[in-house]
Coordinates of C-alpha atoms and ligand atoms in Angstrom, one line a residue:
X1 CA -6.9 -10.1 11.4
X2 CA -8.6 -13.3 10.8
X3 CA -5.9 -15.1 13.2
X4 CA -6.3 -12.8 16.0
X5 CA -8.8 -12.6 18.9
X6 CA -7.6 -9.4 19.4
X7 CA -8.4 -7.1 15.8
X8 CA -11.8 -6.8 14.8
X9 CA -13.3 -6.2 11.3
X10 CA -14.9 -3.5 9.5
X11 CA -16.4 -2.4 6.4
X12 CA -17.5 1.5 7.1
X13 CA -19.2 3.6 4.4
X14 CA -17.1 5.3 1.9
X15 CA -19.3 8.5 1.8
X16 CA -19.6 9.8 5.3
X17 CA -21.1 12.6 6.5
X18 CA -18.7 15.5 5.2
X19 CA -18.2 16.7 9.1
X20 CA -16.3 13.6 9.3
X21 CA -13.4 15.0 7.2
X22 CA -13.5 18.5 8.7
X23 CA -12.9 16.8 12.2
X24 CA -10.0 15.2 11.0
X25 CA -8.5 17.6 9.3
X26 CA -8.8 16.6 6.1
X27 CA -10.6 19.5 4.4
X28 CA -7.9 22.0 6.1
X29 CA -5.0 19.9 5.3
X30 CA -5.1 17.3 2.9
X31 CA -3.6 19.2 0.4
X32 CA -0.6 19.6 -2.3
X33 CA 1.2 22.9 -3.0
X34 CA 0.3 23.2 -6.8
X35 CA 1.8 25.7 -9.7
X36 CA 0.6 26.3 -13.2
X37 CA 2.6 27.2 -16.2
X38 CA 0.9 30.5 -17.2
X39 CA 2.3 29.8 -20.6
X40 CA 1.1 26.1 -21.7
X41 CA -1.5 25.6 -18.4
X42 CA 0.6 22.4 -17.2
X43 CA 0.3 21.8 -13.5
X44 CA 2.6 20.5 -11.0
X45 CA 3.0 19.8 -7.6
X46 CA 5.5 22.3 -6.1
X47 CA 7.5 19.9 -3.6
X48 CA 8.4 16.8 -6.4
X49 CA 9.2 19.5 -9.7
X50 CA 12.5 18.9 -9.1
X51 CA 11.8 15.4 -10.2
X52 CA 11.5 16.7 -13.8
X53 CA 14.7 19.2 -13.6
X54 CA 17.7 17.8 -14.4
X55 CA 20.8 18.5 -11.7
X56 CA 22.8 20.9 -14.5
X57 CA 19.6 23.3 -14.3
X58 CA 18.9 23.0 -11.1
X59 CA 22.4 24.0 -10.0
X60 CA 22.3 27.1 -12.6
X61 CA 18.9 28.3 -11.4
X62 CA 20.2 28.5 -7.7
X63 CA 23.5 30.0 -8.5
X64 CA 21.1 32.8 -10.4
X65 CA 19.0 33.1 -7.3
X66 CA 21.7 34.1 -5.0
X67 CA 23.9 36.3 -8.1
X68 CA 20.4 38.4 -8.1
X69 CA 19.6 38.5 -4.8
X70 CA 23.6 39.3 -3.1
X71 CA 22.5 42.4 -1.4
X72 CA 19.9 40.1 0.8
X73 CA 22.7 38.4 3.3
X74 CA 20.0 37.0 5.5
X75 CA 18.3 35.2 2.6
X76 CA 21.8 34.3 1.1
X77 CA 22.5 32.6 4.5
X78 CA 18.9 30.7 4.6
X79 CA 19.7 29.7 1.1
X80 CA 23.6 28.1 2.1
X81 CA 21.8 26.5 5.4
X82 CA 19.4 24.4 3.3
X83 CA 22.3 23.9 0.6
X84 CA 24.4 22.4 3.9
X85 CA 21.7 19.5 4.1
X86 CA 23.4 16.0 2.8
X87 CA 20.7 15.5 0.3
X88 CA 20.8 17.3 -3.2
X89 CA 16.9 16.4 -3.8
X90 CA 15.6 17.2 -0.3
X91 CA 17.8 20.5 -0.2
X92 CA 15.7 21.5 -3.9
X93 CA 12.5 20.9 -2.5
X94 CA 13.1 22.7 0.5
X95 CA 14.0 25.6 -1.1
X96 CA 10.8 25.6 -3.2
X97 CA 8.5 25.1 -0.7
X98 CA 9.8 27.7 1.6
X99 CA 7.7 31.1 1.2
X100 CA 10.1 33.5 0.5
X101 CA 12.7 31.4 -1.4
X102 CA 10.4 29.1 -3.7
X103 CA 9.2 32.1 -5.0
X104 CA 12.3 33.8 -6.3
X105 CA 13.7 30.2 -7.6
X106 CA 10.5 29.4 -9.4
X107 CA 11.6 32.5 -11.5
X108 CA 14.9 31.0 -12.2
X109 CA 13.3 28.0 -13.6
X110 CA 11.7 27.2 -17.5
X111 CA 8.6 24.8 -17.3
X112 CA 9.8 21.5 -17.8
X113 CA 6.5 20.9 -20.3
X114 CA 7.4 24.1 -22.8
X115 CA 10.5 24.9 -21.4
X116 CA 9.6 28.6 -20.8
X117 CA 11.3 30.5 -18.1
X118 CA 10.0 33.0 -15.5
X119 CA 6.0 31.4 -16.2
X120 CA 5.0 29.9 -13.3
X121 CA 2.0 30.7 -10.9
X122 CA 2.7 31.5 -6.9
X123 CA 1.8 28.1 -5.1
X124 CA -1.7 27.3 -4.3
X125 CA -3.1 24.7 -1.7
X126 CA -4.8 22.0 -3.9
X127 CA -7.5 19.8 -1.9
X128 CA -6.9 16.2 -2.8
X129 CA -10.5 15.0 -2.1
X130 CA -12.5 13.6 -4.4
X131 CA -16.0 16.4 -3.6
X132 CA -19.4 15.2 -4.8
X133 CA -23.6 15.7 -4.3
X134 CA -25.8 13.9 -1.9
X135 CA -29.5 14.4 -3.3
X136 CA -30.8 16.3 -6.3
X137 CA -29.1 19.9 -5.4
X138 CA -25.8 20.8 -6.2
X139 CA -25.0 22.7 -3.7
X140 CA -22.5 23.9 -0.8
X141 CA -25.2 22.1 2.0
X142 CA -25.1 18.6 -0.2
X143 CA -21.6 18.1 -0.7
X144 CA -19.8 14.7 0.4
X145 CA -16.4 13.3 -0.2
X146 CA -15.3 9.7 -1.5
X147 CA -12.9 9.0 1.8
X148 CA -9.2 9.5 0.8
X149 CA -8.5 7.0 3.8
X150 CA -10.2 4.5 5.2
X151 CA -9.0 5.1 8.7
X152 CA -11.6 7.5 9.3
X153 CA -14.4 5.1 9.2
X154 CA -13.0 2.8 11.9
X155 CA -12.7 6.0 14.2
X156 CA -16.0 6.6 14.4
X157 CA -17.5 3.6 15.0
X158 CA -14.6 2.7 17.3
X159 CA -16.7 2.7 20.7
X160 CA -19.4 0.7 18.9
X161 CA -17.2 -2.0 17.4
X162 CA -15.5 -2.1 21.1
X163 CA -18.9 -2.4 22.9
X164 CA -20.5 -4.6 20.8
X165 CA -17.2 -7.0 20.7
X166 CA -16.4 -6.3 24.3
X167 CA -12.6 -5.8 23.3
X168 CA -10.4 -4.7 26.1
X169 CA -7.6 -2.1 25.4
X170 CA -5.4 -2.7 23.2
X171 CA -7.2 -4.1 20.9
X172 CA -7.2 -3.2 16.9
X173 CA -10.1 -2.3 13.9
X174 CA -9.5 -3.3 10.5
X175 CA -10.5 -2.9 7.5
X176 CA -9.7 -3.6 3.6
X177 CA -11.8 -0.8 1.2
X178 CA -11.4 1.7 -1.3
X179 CA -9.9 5.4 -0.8
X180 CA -9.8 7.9 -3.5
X181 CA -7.5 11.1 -4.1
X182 CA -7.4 13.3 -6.5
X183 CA -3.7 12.9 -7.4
X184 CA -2.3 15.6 -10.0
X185 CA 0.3 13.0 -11.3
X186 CA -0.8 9.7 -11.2
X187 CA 2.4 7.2 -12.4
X188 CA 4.4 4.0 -12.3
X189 CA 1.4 2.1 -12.8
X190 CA -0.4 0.9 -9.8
X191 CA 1.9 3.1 -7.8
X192 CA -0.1 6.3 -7.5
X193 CA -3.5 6.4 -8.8
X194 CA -6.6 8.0 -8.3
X195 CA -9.1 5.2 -6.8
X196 CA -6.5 2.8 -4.7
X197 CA -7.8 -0.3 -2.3
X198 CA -6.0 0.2 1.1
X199 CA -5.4 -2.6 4.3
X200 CA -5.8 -0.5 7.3
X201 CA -5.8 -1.5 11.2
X202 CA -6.3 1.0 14.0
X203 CA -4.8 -0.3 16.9
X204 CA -6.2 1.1 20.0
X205 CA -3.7 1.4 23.0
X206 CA -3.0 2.7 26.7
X207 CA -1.5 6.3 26.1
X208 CA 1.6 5.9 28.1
X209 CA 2.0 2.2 26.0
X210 CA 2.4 4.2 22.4
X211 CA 5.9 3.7 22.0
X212 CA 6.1 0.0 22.7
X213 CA 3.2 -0.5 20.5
X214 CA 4.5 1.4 17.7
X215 CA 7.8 -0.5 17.8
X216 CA 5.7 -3.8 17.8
X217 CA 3.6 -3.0 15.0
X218 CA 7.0 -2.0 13.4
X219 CA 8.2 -5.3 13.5
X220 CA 5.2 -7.1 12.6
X221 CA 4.3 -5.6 9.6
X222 CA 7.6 -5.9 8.0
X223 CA 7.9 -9.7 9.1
X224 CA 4.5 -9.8 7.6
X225 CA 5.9 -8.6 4.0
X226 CA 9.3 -11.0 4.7
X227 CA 6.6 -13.7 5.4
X228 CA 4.9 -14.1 2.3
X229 CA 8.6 -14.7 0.6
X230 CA 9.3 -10.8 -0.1
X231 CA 13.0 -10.2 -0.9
X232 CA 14.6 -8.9 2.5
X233 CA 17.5 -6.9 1.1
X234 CA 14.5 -5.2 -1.1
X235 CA 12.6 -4.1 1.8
X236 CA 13.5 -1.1 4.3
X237 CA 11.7 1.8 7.1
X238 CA 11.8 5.0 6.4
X239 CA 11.7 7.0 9.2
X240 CA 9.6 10.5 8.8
X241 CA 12.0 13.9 9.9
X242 CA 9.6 15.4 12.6
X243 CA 9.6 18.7 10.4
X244 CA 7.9 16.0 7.7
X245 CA 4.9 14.6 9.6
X246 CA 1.4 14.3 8.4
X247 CA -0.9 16.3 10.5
X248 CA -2.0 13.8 12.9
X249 CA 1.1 12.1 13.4
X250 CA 3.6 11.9 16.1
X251 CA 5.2 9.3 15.0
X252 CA 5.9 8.1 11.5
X253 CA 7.5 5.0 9.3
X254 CA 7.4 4.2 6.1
X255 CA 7.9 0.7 5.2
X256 CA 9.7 0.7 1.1
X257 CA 10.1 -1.1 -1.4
X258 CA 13.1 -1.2 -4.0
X259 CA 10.3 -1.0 -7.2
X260 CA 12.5 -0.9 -10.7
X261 CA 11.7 2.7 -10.5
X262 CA 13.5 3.3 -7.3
X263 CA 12.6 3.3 -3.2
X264 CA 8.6 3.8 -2.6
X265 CA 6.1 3.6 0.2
X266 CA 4.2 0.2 0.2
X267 CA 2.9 1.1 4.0
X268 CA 2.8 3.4 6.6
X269 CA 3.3 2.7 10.6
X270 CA 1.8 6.1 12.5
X271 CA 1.3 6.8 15.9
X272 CA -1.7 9.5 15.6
X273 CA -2.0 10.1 19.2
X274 CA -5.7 10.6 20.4
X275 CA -5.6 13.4 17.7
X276 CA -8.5 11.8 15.6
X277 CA -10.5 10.5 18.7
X278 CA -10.6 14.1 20.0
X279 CA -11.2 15.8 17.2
X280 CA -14.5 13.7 16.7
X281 CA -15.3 14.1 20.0
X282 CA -14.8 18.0 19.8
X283 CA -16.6 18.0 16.2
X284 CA -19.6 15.6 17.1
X285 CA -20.2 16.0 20.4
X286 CA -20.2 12.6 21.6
X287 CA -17.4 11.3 23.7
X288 CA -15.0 9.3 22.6
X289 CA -13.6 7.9 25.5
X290 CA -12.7 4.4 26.8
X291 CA -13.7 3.1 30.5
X292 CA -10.5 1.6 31.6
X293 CA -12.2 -1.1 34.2
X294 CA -9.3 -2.1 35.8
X295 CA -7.5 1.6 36.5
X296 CA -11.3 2.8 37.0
X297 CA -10.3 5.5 34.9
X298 CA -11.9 7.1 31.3
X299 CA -9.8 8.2 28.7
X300 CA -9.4 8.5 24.7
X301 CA -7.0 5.6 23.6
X302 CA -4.0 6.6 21.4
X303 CA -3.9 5.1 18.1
X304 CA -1.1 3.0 15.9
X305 CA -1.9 2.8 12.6
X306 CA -1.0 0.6 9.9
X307 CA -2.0 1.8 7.0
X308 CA -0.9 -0.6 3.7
X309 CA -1.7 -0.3 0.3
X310 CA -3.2 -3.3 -1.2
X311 CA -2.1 -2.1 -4.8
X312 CA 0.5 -1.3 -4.1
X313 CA 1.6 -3.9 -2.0
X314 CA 0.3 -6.5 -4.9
X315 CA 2.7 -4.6 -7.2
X316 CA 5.6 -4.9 -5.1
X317 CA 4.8 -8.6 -4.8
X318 CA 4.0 -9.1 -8.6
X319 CA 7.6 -7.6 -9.1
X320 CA 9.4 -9.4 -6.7
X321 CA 7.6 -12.7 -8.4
X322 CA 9.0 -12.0 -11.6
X323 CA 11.6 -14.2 -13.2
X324 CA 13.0 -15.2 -16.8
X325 CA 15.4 -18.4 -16.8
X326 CA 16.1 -21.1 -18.5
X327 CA 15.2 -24.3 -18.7
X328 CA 16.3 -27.1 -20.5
X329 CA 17.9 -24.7 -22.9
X330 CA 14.4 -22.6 -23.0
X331 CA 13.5 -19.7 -22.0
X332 CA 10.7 -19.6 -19.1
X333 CA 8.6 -16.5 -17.1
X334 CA 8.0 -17.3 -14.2
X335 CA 5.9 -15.6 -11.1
X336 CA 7.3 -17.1 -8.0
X337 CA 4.2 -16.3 -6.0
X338 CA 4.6 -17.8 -2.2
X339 CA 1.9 -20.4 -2.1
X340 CA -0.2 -18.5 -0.1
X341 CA -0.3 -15.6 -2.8
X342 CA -0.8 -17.9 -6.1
X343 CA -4.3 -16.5 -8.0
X344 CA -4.2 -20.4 -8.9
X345 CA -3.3 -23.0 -5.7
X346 CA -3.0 -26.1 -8.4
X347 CA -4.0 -26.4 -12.5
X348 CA -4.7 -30.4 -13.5
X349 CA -3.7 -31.9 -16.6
X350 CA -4.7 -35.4 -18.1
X351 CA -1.6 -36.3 -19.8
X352 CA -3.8 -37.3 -23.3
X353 CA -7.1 -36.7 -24.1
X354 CA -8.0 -40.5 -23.8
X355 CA -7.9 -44.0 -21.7
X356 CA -10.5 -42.1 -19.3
X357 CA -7.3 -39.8 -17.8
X358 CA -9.5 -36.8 -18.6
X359 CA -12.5 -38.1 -16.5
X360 CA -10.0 -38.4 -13.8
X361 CA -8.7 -35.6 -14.0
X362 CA -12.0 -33.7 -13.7
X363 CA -13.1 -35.4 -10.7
X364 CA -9.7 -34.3 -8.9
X365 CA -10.6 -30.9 -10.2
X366 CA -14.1 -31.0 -8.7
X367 CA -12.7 -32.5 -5.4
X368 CA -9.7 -29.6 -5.0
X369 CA -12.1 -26.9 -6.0
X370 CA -14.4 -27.3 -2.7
X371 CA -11.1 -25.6 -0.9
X372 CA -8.7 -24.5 -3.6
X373 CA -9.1 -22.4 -6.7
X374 CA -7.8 -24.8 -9.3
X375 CA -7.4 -24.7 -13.2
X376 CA -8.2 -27.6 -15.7
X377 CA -5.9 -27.6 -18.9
X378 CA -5.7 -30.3 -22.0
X379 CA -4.8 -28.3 -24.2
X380 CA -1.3 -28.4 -26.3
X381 CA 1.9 -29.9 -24.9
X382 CA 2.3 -31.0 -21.2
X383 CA 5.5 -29.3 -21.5
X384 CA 3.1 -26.2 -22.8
X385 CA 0.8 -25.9 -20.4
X386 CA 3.5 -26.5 -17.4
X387 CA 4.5 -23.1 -19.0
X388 CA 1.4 -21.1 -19.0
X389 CA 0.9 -22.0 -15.4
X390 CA 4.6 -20.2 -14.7
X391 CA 3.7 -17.2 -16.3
X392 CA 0.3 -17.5 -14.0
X393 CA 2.6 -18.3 -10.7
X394 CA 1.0 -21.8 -10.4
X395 CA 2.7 -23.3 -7.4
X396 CA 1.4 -27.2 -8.2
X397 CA 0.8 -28.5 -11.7
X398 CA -0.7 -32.3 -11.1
X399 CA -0.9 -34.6 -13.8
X400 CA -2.9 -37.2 -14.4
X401 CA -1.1 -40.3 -16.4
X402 CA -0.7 -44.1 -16.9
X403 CA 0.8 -45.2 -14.0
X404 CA -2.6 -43.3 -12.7
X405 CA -4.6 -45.7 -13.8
X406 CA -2.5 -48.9 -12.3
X407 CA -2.3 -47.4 -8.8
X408 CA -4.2 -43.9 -8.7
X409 CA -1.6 -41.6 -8.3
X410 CA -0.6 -38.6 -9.7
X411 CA 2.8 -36.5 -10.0
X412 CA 3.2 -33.1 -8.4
X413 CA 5.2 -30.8 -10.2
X414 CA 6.9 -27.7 -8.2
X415 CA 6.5 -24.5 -10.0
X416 CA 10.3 -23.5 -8.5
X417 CA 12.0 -26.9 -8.2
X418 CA 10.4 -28.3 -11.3
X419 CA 10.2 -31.5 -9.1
X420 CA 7.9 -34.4 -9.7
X421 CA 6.8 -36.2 -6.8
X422 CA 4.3 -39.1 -6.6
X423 CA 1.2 -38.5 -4.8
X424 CA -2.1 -40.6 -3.9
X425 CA -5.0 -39.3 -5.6
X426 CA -6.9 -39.2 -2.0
X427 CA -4.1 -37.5 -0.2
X428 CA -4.0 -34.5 -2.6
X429 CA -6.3 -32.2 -0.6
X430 CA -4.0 -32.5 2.6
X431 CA -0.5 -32.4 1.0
X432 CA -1.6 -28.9 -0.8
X433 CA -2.6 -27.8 2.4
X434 CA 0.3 -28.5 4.0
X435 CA 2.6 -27.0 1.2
X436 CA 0.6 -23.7 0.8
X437 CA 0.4 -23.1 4.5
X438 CA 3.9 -24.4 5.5
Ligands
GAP1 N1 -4.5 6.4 6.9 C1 -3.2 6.8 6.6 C2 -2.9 6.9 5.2 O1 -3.8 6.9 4.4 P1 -1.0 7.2 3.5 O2 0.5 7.1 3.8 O3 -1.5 8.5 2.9 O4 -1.6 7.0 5.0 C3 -1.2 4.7 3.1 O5 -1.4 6.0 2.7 C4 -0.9 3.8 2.0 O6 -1.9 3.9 1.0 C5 0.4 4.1 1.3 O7 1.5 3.5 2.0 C6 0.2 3.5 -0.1 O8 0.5 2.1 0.0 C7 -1.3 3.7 -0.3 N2 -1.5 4.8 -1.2 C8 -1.6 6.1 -0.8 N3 -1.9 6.9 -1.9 C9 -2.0 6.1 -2.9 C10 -2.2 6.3 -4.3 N4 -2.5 7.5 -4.9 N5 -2.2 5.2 -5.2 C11 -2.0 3.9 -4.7 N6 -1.8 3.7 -3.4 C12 -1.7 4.8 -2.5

């Protein structure tokens, strides 16, 4: 965003006014499909429980679905049609989210907490908003929701943002916050959890230009990821079955990442269509549209979105970072941050605690830190603290030593090559910058 004259930024409210989320569908449709065990009270949501059924049961609970139900031919061939489909997983959750077959398997199936069978609840739609108070009265008038997207915000102060910064179609919003969802399963660490930071940019576009725009915000974002050193063979788009598409979308792609725990969504690409503009304009009253000065004409702009998650984006980079080798017949972990994504650009080490190398080495310290965030070590082993700066994903270690003293150099170790290079103590500032930014 920062780069480009053509994306804005924004930092909207996280409680909006709770009209907001009925315009946009939110409160209608932002739901799971949840069951309960009537037997231990364990919840799940219906579309992933095959997650926790092993294939052996699965397979035996369908076969007794269509031995009990033979004398149904019309359900026996809706059953074989969704068994036709190539995958095993996406065939399973079909079946249990259709209405008239998810029920009769559910009673095929033992809870996978107490492994009773025959004990589960019909499905219920289960509102993933987070629902609180405004004021002292708890009551229906006073509710608000934390915003499970931030996407929302930058809707409705598009025409604001756009007048005030006198962008031009297309032009994009952005904006880094917090969402919150009330996820029934939270797992794999920062994968899916319950208060998430997401990276979102509305880009706002010509309607008849939505397909090229979505294609170039395709590329982008994944060249993004590739960009900051992510493994490309690790990386991949998931295109979204139409039958599969969030309410508002037209479009839909997933960029993935390979996590140890198999494929999962780091970011979505959406073309919502003018669906949000309209529905605020419908629900508030207040147009929405664009003046399109050179066509004359006033319209509501489609929208591509790209919607990242920042944790989990940072976990799929922290992964990709990690490494244990060897070196010099020890063993070293080592996050092989790009530059650009190091917590720490440079740590500085006097080589001894003496001969006035640590006085040095502080005023380097004091120098970098005006436009690097830098680490000062003397403590233990050089050898040592090179180390601790690997596990940290240091890119530069500099040390200060006695050739410092004759000629005011320093070396330059490289966190990947384990290089040493030579560099004056004045020209530190410019050859960082020129390493972190390439
Ligand atoms: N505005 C569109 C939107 O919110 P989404 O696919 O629901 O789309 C976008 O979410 C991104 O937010 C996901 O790709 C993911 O990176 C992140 N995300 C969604 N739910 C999450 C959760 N429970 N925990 C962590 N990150 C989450």
């Amino acid at each position: 965003m920062t780069y480009r004259e053509d994306i804005e930024g924004l930092d909207a409210s996280i409680l909006m006014h709770p009209r907001v989320w009925e315009a946009s569908g939110h409160v209608e449709n932002f739901t799971d499909p949840m069951i309960d065990c009537k037997q231990c009270k364990a919840r799940f949501r219906l579309d992933v429980l095959g997650d926790q059924i092993n294939e052996k049961k699965k397979k035996k609970a369908i076969e007794a679905l269509k031995e009990n139900n033979k004398d149904n031919p019309t359900l026996i061939s809706k059953v074989d049609t969704i068994l036709s489909g190539s995958d095993e997983a996406d065939n399973f959750e079909r079946m249990l989210i259709d209405d008239e077959i998810g029920k009769l398997l559910l009673a095929e199936l033992n809870c996978p907490q107490c492994g009773n069978k025959g004990t589960f609840t019909a499905a219920r739609k289960f509102n993933l908003m987070f629902k609180t108070f405004v004021g002292p009265v708890e009551d229906s008038g006073s509710v608000v929701y934390l915003r499970p997207e931030t996407a929302q915000g930058i809707y409705i102060n598009f025409l604001n943002v756009q007048s005030s910064s006198r962008q031009k179609l297309p032009f994009g919003i952005a904006q880094i916050g917090k969402a919150f969802r009330n996820e029934i399963n939270t797992k794999n660490f920062l994968f899916r959890t319950r208060e998430f930071e997401q990276m979102e940019m509305q880009f706002f576009v010509q309607p008849a230009n939505d397909k090229k725009w979505f294609e170039y915000w395709k590329a982008e974002r994944i060249n993004w990821y590739y960009s900051l050193g992510m493994t490309k063979e690790k990386l991949r788009y998931y295109d979204h079955p139409k039958d599969k598409l969030a309410h508002y979308a037209k479009e839909a792609t997933d960029i993935e990442y390979d996590f140890p725990f198999g494929w999962g969504e780091i970011e979505g690409i959406h073309n919502r269509t003018n669906y949000d503009l309209s529905r605020h304009e419908e629900h508030s009253g207040k147009s929405m549209k664009y003046f399109d000065e050179e066509s004359k004409e006033k319209y509501i702009p489609f929208i591509i979105e790209t919607s990242a998650g920042a944790s989990r984006s940072f976990m799929a980079f922290l992964i990709d970072a990690y490494y244990e080798e060897e070196v010099n017949n020890e063993q070293r972990s080592v996050l092989k941050f790009h530059p650009k994504l190091a917590p720490i650009k440079a740590a500085i080490f006097p080589l001894v605690n003496k001969d006035g190398m640590p006085e040095i080495s502080r005023e380097i310290e004091k120098d970098l830190r005006r436009n690097f965030k830098v680490f000062y070590d003397d403590k233990g082993a050089v050898g040592r603290r090179y180390r601790r700066q690997d596990e940290a994903g240091t890119p530069y270690c500099i040390t200060v030593d006695t050739q410092t003293l004759e000629d005011k150099t320093v070396t330059v170790r490289d966190r990947d090559s384990m290089e040493q290079v030579r560099v004056s103590i004045d020209k530190l500032s410019e050859y960082l910058l020129l390493k972190i930014n390439g």
